[in-house]
Short mmCIF file of C-alpha atoms in Angstrom, two decimals:
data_model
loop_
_atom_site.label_atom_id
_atom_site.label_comp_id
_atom_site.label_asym_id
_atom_site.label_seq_id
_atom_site.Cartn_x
_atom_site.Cartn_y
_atom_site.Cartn_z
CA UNK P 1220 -7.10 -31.22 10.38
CA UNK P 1221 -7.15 -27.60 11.05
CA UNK P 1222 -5.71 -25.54 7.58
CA UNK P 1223 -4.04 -22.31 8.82
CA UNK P 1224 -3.15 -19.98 6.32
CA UNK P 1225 -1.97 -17.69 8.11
CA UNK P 1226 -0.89 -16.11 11.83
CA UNK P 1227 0.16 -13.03 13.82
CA UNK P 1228 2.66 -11.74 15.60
CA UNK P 1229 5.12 -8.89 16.91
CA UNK P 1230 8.56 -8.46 17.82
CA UNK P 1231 11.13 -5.29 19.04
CA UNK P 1232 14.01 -4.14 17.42
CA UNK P 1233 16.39 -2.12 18.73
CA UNK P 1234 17.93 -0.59 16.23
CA UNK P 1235 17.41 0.50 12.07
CA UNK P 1236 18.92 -1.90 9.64
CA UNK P 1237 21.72 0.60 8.60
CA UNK P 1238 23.02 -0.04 12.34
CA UNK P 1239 23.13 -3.30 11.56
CA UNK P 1240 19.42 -4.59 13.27
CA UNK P 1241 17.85 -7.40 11.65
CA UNK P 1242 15.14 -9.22 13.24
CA UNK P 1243 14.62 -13.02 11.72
CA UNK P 1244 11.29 -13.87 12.12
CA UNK P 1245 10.94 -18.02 12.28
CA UNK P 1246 6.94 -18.42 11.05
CA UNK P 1247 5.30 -21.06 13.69
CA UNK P 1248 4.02 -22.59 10.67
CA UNK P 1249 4.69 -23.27 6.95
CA UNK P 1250 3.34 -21.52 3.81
CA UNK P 1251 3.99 -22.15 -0.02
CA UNK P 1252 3.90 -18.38 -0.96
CA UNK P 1253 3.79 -15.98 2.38
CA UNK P 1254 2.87 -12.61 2.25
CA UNK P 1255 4.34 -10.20 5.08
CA UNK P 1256 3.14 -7.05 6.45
CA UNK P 1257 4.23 -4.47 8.88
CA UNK P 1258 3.54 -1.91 11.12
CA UNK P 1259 5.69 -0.11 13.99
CA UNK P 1260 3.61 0.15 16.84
CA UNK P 1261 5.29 2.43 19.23
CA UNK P 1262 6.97 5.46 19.19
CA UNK P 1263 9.74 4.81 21.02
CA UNK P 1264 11.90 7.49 18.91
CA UNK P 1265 9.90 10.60 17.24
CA UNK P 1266 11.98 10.33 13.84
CA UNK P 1267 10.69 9.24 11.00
CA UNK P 1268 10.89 5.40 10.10
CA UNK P 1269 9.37 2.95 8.34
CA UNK P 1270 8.81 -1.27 8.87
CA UNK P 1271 10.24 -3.38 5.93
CA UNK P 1272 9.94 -7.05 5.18
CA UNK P 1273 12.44 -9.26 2.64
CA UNK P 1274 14.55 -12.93 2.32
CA UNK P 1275 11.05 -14.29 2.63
CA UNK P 1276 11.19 -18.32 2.41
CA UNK P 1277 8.16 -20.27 3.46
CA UNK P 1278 9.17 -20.82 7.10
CA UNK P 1279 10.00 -17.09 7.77
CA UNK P 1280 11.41 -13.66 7.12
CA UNK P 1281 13.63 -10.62 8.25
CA UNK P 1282 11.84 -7.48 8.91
CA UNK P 1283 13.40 -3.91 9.76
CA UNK P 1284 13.24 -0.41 10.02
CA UNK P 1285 14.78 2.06 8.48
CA UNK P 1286 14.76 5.85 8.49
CA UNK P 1287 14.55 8.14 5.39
CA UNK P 1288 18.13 9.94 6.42
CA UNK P 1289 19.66 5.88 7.48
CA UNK P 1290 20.18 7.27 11.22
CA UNK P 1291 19.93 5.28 14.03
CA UNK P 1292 16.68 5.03 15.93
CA UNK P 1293 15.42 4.08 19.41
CA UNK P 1294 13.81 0.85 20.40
CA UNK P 1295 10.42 -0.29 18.58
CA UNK P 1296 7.94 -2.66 18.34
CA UNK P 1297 6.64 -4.09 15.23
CA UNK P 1298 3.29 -6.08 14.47
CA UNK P 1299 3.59 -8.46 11.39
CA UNK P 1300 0.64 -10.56 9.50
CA UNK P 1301 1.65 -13.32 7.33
CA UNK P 1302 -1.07 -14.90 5.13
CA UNK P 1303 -0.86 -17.20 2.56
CA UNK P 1304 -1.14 -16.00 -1.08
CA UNK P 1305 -4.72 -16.62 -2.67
CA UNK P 1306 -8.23 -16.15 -1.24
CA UNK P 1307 -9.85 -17.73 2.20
CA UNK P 1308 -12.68 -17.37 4.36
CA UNK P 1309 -11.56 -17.58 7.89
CA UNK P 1310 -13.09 -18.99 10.82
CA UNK P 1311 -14.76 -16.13 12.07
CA UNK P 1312 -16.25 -15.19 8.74
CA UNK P 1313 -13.47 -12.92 7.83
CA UNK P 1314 -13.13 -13.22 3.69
CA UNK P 1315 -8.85 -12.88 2.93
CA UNK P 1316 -6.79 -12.58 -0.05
CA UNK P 1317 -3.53 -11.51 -0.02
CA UNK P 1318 -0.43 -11.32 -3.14
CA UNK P 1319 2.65 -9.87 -3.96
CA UNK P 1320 2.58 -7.38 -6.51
CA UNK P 1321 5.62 -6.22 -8.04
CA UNK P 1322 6.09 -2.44 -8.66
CA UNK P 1323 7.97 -0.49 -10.99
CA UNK P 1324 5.80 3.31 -10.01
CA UNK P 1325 7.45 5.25 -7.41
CA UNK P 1326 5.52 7.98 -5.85
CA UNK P 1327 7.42 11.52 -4.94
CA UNK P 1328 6.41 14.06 -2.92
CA UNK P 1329 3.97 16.61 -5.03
CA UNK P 1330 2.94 13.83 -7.69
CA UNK P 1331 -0.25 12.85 -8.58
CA UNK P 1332 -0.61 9.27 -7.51
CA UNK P 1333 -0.74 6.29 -9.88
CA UNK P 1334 0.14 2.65 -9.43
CA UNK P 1335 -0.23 -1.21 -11.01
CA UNK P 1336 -3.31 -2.32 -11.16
CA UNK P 1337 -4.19 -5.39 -9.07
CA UNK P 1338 -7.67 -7.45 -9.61
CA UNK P 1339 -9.14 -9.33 -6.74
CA UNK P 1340 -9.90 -13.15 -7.71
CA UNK P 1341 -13.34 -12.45 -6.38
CA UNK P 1342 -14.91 -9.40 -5.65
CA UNK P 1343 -15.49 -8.42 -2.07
CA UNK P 1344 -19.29 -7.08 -1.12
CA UNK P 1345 -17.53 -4.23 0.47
CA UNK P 1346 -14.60 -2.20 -0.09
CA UNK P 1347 -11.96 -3.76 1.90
CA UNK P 1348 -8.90 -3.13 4.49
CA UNK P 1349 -5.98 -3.50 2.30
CA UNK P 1350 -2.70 -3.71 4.74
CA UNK P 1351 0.32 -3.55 2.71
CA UNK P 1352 4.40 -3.58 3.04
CA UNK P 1353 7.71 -3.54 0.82
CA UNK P 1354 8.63 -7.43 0.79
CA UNK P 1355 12.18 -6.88 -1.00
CA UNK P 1356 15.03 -4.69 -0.32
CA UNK P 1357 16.28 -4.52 -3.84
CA UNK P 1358 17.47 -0.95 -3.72
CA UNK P 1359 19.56 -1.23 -0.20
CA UNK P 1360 18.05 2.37 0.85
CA UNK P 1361 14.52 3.65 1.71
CA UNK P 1362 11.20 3.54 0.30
CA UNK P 1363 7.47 2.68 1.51
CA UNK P 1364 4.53 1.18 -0.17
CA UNK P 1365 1.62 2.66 -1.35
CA UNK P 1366 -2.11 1.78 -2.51
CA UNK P 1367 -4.56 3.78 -4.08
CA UNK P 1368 -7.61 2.96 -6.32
CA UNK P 1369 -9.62 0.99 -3.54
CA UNK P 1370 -12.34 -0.61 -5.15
CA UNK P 1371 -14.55 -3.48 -3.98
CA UNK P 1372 -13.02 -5.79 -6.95
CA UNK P 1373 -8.69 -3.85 -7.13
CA UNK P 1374 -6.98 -1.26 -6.31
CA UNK P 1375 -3.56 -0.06 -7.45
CA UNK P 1376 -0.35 -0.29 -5.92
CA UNK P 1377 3.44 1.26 -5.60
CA UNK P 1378 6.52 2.12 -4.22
CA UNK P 1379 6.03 5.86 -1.64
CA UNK P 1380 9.09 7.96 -2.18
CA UNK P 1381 7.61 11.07 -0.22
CA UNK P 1382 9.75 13.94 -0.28
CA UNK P 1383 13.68 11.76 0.01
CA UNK P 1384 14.29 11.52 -3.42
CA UNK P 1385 15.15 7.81 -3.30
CA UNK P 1386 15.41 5.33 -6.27
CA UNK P 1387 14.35 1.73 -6.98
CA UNK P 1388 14.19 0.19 -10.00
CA UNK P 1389 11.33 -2.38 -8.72
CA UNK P 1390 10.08 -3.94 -5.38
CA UNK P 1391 7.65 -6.76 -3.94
CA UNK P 1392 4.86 -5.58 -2.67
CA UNK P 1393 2.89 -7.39 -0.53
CA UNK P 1394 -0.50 -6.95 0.08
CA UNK P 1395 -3.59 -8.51 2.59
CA UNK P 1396 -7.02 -7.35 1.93
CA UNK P 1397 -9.51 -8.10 4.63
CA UNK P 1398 -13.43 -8.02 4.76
CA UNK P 1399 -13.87 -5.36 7.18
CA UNK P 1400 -15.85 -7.60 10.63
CA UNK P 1401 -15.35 -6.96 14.19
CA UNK P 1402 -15.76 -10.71 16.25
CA UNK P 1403 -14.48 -13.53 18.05
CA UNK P 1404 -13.72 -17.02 17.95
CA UNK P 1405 -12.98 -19.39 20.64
CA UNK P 1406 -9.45 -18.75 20.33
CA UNK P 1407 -8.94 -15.19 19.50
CA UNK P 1408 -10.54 -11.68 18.94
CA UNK P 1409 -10.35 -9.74 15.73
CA UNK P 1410 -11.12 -6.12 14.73
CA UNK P 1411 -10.87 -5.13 10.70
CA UNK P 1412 -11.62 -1.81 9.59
CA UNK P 1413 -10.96 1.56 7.69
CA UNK P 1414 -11.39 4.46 8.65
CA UNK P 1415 -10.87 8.92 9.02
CA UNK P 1416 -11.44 11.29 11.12
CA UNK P 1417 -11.84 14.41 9.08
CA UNK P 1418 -8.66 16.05 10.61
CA UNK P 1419 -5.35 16.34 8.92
CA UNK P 1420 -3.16 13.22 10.97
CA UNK P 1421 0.48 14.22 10.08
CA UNK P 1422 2.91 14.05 12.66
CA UNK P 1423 2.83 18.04 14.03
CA UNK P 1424 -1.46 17.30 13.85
CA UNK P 1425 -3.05 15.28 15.73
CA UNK P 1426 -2.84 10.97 15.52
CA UNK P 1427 -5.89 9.30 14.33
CA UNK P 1428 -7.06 7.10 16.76
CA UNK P 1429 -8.63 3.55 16.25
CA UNK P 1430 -10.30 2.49 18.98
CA UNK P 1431 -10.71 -0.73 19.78
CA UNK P 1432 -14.16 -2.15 21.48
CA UNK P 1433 -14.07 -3.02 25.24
CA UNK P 1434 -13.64 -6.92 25.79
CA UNK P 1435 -11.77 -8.08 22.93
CA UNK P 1436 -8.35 -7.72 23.50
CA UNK P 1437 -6.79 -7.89 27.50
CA UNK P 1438 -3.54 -6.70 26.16
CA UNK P 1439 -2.36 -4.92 23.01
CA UNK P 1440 -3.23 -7.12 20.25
CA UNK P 1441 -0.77 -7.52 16.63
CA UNK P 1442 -2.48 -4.67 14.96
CA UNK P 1443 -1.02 -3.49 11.41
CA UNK P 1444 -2.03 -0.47 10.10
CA UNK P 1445 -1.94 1.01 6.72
CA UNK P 1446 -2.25 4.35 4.74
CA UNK P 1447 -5.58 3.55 2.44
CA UNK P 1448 -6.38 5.13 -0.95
CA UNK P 1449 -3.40 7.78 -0.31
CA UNK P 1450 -5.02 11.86 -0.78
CA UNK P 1451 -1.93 13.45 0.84
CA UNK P 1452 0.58 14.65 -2.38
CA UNK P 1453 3.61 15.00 -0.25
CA UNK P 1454 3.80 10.86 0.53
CA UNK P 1455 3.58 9.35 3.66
CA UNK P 1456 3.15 5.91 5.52
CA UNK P 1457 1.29 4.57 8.50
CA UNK P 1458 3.31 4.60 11.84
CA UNK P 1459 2.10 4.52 15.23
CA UNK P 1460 1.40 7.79 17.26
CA UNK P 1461 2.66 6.33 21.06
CA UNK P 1462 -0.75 4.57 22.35
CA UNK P 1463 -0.37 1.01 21.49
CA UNK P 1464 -2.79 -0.74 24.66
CA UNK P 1465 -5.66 -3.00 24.86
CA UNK P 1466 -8.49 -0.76 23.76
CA UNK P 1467 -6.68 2.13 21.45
CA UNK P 1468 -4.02 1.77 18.45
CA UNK P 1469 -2.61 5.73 17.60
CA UNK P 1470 -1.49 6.36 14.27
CA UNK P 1471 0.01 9.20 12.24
CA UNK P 1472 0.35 9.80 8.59
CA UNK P 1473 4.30 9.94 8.62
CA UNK P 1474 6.11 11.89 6.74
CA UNK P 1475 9.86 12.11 6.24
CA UNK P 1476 11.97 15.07 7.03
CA UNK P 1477 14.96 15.44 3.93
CA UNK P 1478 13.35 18.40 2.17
CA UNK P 1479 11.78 20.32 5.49
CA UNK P 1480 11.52 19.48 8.55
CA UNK P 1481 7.59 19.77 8.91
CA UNK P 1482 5.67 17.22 9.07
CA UNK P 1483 1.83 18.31 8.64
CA UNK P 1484 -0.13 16.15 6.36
CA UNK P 1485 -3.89 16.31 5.57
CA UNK P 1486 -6.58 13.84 6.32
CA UNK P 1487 -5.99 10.25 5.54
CA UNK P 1488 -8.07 7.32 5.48
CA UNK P 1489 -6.23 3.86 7.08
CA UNK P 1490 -6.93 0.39 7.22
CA UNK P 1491 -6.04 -1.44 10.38
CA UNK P 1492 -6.60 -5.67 11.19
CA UNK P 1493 -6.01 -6.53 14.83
CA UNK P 1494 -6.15 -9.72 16.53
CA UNK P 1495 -5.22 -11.34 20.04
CA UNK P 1496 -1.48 -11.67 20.02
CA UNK P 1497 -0.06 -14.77 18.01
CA UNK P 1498 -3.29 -15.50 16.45
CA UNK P 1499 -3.00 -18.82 14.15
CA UNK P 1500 -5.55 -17.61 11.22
CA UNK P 1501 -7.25 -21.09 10.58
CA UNK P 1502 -9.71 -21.65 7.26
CA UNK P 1503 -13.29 -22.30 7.50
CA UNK P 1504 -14.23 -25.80 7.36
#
């Protein structure tokens, strides 16, 4: 029998959570310990927002967005991973592990960065894509996730204030680290990867683009994206730039907008896993 530990998917919402929108997410499959991550897609409003993930059981989740001021926000869609806690090798070749960590370090805007230290079970040959999201909503108001520290054996993670001034006094953070590989299966297509492009990718800059190879996706595939050993002081997330199509996923480095309006942020490396919408992510044999 076929093991997945893991799949893919992607849904809309309509609205931010402090208008009321929660999406529940029913997993097609069951997991002892699921780890969730998230990434908005569009840009179907050009305020600031942020994908957030918690009442995880092992048959599903809510996810949300939320802006730093609570406003309401246009429609967007959302691409979510879920992986089973622990370490795999995927059909495909791809080496996973994924965890929740749980963080007590908030990040401001103007801070150096720190974080809690989290050890691989096994090192990986490479430095890999680390996606990560806030799994709890323990303080009922904003905050993003954060890792830093990438090494080929842990990295360090915590909780991204930016510039709102927001509080927590801990959160789950989960957290998938993929072997970067580009390939396909029978079944689906796959594209890991980090990347920069040497130009600052805030919001009034220009997006960072990830493009995706010709023939492996006919449509827009579940592609999360992530902000990846954090250089930019002010804070910021990953959040799609408005392309979102078969060969081409957009991305800015997002700032929010409570102490200025501006939203220019330097050069930022990201991690980014796509695969062929509602991919089950099966073991090796």
């Amino acid at each position: 029998t076929l093991q997945i530990v893991g799949e893919t998917g992607r849904i809309q919402l309509s609205n931010t959570v402090d208008m009321g929108f929660v999406a529940n997410i029913d997993f097609r499959h069951n997991y002892n310990n699921p780890v969730v991550v998230a990434f908005i897609n569009t840009r179907g409003g050009g305020e600031s927002v942020s994908a957030r993930i918690r009442a995880v059981s092992s048959s599903g989740c809510q996810l949300f967005m939320q802006e730093p001021d609570r406003g309401s926000h246009a429609a967007e869609w959302v691409s979510y991973i879920v992986v089973e806690s622990g370490r795999n090798t995927l059909e495909g070749g791809i080496i996973v592990e994924a965890g929740i960590a749980s963080s007590t370090i908030i990040h401001r805007g103007g801070q150096p960065f720190n974080g809690h230290l989290v050890q691989f079970e096994e090192a990986f040959s490479n430095t890999p894509a680390i996606l990560h999201s806030l799994m709890t909503y323990n303080n009922n108001d904003f905050m993003a996730s954060l890792v830093t520290n990438v090494q080929t054996n842990s990295f360090k993670v915590a909780m991204e204030a930016a510039e709102t001034s927001k509080n927590s006094a801990g959160e789950g953070v989960g957290w998938v680290a993929f072997s970067s590989k580009t390939g396909s299966t029978g079944d689906f297509s796959f594209v890991i990867g980090t990347g920069n492009d040497g130009n600052s990718d805030g919001v009034d800059n220009s997006p960072f683009v990830i493009n995706l190879p010709l023939g492996y996706f006919s449509d827009s595939p579940d592609i999360v994206v992530s902000l990846y050993g954090t250089r930019g002081k002010d804070g910021s997330w990953a959040r799609g730039a408005g392309e979102w199509i078969n060969t081409k996923q957009t991305v800015y480095a997002e700032e929010d907008q409570i102490l200025q309006p501006e939203r220019r942020h330097i050069d930022e490396q990201f991690a980014w896993a796509a695969f062929t919408a509602n991919t089950d992510l099966i073991a090796a044999a």
